[in-house]
XYZ file of N, CA, C and O in Angstrom:
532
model
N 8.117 4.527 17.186
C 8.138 3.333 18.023
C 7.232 3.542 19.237
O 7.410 4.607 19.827
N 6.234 2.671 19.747
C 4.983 2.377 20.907
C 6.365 1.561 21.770
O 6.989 0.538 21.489
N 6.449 2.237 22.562
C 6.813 1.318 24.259
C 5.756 0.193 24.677
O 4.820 0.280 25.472
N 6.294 -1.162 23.710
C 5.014 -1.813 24.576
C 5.357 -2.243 25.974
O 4.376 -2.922 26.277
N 6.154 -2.249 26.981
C 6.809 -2.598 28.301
C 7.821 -2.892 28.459
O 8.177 -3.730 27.630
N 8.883 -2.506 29.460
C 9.847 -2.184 30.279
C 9.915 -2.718 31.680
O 8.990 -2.588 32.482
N 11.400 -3.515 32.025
C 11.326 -4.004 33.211
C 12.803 -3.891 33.402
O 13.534 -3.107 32.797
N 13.189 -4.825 34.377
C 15.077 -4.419 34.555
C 15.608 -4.938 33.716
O 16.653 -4.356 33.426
N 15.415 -5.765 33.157
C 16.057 -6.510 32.058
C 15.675 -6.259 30.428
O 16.397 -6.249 29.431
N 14.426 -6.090 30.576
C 14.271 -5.996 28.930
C 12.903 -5.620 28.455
O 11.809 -5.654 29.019
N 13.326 -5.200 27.091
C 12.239 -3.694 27.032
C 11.325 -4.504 25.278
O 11.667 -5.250 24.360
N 10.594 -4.051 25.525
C 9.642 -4.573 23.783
C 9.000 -3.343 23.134
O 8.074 -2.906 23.816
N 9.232 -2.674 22.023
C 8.968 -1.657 21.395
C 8.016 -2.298 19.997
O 8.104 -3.469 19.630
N 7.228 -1.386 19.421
C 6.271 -2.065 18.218
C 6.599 -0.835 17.147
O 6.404 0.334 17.479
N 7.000 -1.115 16.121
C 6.875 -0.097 15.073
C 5.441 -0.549 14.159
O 5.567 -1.503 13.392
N 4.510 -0.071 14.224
C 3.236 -0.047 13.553
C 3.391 0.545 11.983
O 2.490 0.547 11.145
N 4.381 0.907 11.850
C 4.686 1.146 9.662
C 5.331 -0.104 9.427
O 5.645 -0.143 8.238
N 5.732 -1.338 10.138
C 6.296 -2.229 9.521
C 5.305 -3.278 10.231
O 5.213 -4.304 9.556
N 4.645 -3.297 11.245
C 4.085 -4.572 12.342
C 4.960 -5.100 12.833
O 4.852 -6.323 12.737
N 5.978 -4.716 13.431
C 7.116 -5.551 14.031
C 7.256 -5.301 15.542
O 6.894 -4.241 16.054
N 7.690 -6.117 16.100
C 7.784 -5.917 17.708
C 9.826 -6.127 17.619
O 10.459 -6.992 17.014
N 10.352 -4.964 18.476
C 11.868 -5.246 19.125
C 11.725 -5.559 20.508
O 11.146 -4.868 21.347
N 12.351 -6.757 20.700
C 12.885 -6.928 21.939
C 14.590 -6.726 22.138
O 15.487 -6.914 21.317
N 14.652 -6.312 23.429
C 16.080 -6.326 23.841
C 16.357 -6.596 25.152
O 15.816 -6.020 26.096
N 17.097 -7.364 25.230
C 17.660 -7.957 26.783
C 19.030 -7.710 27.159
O 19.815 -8.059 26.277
N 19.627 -7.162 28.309
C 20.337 -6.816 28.648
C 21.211 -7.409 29.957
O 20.664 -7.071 31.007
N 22.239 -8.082 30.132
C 22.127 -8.598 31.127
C 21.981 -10.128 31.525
O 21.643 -10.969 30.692
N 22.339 -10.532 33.256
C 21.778 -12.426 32.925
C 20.687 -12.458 32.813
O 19.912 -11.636 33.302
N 20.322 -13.626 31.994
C 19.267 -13.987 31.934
C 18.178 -14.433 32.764
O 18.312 -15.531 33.304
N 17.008 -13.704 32.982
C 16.136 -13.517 33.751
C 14.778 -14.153 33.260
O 14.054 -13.638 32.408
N 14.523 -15.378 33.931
C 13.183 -16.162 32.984
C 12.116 -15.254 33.606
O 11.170 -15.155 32.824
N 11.887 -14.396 34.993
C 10.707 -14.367 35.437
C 10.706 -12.775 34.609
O 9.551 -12.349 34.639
N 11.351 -12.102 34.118
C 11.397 -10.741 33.615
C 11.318 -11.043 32.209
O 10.752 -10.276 31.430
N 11.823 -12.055 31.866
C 11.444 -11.772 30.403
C 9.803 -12.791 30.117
O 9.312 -12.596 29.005
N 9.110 -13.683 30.943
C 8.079 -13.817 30.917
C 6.879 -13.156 30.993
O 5.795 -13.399 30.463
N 7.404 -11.880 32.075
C 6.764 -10.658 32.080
C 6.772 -9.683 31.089
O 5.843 -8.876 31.058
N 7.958 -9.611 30.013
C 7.869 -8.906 29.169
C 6.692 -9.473 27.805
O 5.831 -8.868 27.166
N 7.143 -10.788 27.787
C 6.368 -11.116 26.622
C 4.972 -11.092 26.572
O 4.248 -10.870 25.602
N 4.530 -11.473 28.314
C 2.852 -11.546 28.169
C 2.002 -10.635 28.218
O 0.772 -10.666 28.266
N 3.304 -9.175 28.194
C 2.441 -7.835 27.663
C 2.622 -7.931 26.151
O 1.835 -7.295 25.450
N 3.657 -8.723 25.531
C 3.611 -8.693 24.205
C 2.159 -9.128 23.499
O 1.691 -8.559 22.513
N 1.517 -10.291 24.225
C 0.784 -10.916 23.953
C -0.729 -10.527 24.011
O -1.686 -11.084 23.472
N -0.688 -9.469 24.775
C -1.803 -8.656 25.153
C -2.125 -7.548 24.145
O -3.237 -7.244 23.713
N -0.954 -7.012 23.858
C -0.607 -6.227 22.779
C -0.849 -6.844 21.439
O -1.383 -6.077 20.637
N -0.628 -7.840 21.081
C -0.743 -8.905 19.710
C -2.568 -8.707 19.756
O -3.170 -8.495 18.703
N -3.250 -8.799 20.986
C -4.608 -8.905 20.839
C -5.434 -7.374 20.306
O -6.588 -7.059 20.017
N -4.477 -6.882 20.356
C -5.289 -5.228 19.772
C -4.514 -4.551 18.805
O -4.969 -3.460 18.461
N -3.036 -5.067 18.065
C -2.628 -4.510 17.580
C -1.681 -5.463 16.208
O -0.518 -5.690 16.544
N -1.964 -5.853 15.174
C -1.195 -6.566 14.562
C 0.157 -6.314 14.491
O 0.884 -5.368 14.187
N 0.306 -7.818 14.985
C 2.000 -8.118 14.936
C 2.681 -8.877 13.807
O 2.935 -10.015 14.200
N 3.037 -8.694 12.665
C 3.785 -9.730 11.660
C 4.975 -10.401 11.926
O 5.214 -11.581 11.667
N 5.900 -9.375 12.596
C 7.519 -9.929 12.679
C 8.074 -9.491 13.773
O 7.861 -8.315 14.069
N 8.819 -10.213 14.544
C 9.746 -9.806 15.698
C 11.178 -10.128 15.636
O 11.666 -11.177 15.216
N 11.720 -9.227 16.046
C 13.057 -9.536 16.267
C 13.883 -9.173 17.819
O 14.043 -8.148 18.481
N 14.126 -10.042 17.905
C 14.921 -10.226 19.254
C 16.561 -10.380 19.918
O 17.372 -11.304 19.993
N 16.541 -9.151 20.277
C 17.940 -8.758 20.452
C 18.897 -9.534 21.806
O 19.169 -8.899 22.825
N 19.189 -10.527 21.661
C 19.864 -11.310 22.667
C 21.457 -10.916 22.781
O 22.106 -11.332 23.740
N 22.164 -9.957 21.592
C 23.729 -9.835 22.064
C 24.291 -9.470 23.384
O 25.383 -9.742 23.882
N 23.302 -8.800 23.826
C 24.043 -8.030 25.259
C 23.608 -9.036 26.632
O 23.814 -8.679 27.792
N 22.894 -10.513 26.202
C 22.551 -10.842 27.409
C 23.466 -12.449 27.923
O 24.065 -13.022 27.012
N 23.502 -12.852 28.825
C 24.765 -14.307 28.991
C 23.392 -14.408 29.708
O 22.598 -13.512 29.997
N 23.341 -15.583 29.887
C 23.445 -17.034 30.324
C 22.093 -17.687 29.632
O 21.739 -17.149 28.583
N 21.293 -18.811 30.127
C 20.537 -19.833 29.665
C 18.405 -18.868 30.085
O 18.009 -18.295 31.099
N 17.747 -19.133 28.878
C 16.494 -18.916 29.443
C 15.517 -20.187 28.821
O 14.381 -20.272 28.355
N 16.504 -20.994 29.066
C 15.908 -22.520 28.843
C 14.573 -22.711 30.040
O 13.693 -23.529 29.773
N 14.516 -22.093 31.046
C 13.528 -22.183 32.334
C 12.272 -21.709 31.746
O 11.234 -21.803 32.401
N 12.276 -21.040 30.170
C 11.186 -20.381 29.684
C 10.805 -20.980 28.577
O 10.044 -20.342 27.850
N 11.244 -22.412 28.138
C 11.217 -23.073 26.758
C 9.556 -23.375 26.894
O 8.847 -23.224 25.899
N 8.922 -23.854 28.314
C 7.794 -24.290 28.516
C 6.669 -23.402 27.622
O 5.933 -23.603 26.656
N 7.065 -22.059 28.741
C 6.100 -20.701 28.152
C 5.855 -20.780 26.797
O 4.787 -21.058 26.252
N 7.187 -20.449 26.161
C 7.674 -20.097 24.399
C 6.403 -20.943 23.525
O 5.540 -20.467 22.787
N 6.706 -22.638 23.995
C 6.173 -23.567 23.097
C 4.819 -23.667 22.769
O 4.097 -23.722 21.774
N 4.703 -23.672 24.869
C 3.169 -23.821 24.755
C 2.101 -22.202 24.609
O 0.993 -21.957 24.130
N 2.879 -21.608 25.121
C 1.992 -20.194 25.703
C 2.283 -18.885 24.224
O 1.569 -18.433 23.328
N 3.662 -18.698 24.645
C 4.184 -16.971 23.839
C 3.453 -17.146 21.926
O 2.556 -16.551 21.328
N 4.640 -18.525 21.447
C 4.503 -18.435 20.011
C 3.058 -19.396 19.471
O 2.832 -19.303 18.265
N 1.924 -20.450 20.433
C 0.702 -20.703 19.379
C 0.023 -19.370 19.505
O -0.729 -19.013 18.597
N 0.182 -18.755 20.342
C -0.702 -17.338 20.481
C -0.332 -16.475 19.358
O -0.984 -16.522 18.315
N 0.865 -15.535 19.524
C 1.192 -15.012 18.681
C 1.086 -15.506 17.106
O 0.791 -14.804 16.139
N 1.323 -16.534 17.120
C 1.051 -17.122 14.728
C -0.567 -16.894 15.352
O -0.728 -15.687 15.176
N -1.533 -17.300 15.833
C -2.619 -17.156 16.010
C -3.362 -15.783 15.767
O -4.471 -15.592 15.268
N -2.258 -14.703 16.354
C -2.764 -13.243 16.040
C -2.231 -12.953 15.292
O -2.634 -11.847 14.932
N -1.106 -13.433 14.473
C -0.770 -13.120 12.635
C 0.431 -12.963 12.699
O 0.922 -12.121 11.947
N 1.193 -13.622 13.498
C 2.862 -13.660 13.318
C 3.623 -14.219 12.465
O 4.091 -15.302 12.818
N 3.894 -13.848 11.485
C 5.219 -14.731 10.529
C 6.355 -14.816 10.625
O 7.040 -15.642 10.021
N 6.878 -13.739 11.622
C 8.787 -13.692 11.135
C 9.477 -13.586 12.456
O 9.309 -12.598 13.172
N 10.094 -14.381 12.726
C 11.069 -14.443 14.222
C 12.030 -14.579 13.917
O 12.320 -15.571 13.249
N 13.320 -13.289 14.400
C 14.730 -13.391 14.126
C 15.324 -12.934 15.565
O 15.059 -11.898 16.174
N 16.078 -13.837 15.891
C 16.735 -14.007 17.018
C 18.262 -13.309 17.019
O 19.130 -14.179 16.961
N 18.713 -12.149 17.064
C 20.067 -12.116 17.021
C 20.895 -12.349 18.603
O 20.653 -11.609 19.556
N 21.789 -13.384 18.666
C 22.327 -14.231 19.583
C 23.490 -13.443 20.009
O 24.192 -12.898 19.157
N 23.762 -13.336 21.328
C 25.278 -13.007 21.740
C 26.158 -14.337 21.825
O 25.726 -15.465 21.586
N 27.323 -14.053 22.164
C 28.478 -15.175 21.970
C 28.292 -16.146 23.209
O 28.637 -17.326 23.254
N 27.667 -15.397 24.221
C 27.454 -16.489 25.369
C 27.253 -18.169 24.846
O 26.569 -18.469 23.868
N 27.781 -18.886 25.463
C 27.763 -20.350 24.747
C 26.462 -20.810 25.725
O 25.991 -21.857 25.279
N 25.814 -20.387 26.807
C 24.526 -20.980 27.149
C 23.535 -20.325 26.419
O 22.535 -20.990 26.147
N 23.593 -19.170 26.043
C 22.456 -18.142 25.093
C 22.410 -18.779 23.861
O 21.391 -18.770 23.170
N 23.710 -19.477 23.451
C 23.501 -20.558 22.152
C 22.664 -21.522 22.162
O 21.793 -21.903 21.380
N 23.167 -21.973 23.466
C 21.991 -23.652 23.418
C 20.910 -22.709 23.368
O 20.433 -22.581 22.241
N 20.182 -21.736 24.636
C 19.085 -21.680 24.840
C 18.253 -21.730 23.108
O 17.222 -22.351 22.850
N 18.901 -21.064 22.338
C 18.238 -20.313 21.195
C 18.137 -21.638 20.704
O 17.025 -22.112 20.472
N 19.422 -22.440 20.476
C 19.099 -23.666 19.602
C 18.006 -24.638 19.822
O 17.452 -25.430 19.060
N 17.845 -24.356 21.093
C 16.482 -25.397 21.976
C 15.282 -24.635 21.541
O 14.427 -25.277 20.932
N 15.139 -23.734 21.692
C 13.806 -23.046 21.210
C 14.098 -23.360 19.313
O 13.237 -23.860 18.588
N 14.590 -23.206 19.145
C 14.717 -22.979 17.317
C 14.103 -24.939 16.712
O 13.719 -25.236 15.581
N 14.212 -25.763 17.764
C 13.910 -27.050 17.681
C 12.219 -27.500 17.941
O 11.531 -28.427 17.513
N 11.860 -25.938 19.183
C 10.551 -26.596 19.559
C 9.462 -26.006 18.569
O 8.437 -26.514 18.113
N 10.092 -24.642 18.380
C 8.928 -23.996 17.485
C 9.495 -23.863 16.153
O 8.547 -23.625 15.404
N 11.033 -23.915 15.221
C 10.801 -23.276 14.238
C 10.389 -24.120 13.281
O 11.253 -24.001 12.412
N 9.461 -25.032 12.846
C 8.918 -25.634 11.879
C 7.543 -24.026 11.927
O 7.146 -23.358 10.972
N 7.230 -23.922 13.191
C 5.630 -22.886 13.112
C 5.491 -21.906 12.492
O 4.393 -21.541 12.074
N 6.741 -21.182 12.278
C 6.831 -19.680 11.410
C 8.076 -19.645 10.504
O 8.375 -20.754 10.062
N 8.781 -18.740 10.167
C 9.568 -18.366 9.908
C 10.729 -17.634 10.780
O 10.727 -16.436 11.064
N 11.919 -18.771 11.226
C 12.122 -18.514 12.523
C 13.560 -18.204 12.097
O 13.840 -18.791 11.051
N 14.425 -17.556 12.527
C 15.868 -18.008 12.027
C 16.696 -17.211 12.982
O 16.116 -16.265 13.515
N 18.207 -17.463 13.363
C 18.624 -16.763 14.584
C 20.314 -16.451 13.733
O 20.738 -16.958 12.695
N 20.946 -15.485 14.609
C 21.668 -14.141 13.643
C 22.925 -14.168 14.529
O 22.832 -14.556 15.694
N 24.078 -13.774 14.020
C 25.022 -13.305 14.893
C 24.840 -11.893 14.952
O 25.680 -11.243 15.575
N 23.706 -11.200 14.307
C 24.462 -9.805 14.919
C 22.869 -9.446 14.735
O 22.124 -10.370 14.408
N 22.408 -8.334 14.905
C 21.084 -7.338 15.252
C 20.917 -6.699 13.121
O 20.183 -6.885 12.150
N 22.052 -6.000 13.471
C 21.913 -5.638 11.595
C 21.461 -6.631 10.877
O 20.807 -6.345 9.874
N 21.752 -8.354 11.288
C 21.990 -9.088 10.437
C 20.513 -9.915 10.679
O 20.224 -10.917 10.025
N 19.836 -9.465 11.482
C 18.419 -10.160 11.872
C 17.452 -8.971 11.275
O 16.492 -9.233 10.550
N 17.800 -7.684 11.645
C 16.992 -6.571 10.913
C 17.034 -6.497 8.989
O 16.109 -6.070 8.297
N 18.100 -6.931 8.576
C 18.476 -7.085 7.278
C 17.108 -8.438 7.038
O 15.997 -8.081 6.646
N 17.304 -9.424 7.232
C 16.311 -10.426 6.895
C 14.808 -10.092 6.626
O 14.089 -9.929 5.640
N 14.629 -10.059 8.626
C 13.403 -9.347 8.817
C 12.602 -8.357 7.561
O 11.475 -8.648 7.159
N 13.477 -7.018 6.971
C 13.429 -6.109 5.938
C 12.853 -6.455 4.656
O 12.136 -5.934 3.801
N 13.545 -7.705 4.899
C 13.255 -8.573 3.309
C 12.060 -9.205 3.204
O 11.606 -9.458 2.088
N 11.443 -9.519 4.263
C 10.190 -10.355 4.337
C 8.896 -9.191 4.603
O 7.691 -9.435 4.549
N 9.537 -7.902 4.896
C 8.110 -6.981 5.489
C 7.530 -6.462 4.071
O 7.942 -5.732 3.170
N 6.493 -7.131 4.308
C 5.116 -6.398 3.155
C 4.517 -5.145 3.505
O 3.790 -5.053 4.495
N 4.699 -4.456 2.975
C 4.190 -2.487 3.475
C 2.667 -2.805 2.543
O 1.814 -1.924 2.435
């Protein structure tokens, strides 16, 4: 696993034998930290193929609806642009981390292959199924 960046809230790792990026968030939800995390993701997408991400939301409460703007317009045409196919969201029980996901799952998931998880095993299990070695 490549450390692609680290902040107080949440960290993005790349495994390069599968092309996958992990995110994990920890904590309330922080739009200006996890905006910062992704647009090293995105920098990273420019030198390093990315196919699939999965995104670990169980450990985090509340809403990052303040970031739907970024996601739509900015994070995900970029990323399918540098060769993204697979987005799996695994969700904590927080009932605002629900909407948030369900609001994003409305703006972008017609664009890829998007789908969101109750649990991390259960987003990595999918993910597994779709990675072409």
């Amino acid at each position: 696993m490549i450390l692609i960046h680290k902040n107080g809230f949440c960290k993005a790792q790349y495994d390069p034998s599968t092309k996958t990026v992990r995110t994990q968030y920890i904590g309330i939800a922080n739009v200006e930290s996890i905006t910062d995390l992704l647009r090293k993701v995105l920098e990273f997408s420019a030198k390093q193929p990315i196919r699939h991400m999965i995104a670990n939301l169980t450990l985090m409460q509340g809403t990052f609806t303040g970031a739907l703007d970024f996601f739509e317009k900015e994070f995900y045409p970029t990323m399918i642009k540098n060769g993204l196919e697979t987005y799996a969201m695994a969700v904590s029980s927080d009932v605002f981390t629900h909407f948030a996901a369900t609001q994003l799952k409305k703006k972008v998931g017609g664009k890829l292959e998007w789908q969101a998880f109750p649990s991390v095993e259960k987003a990595e299990q999918w993910t597994s199924s779709l990675v072409k070695l």
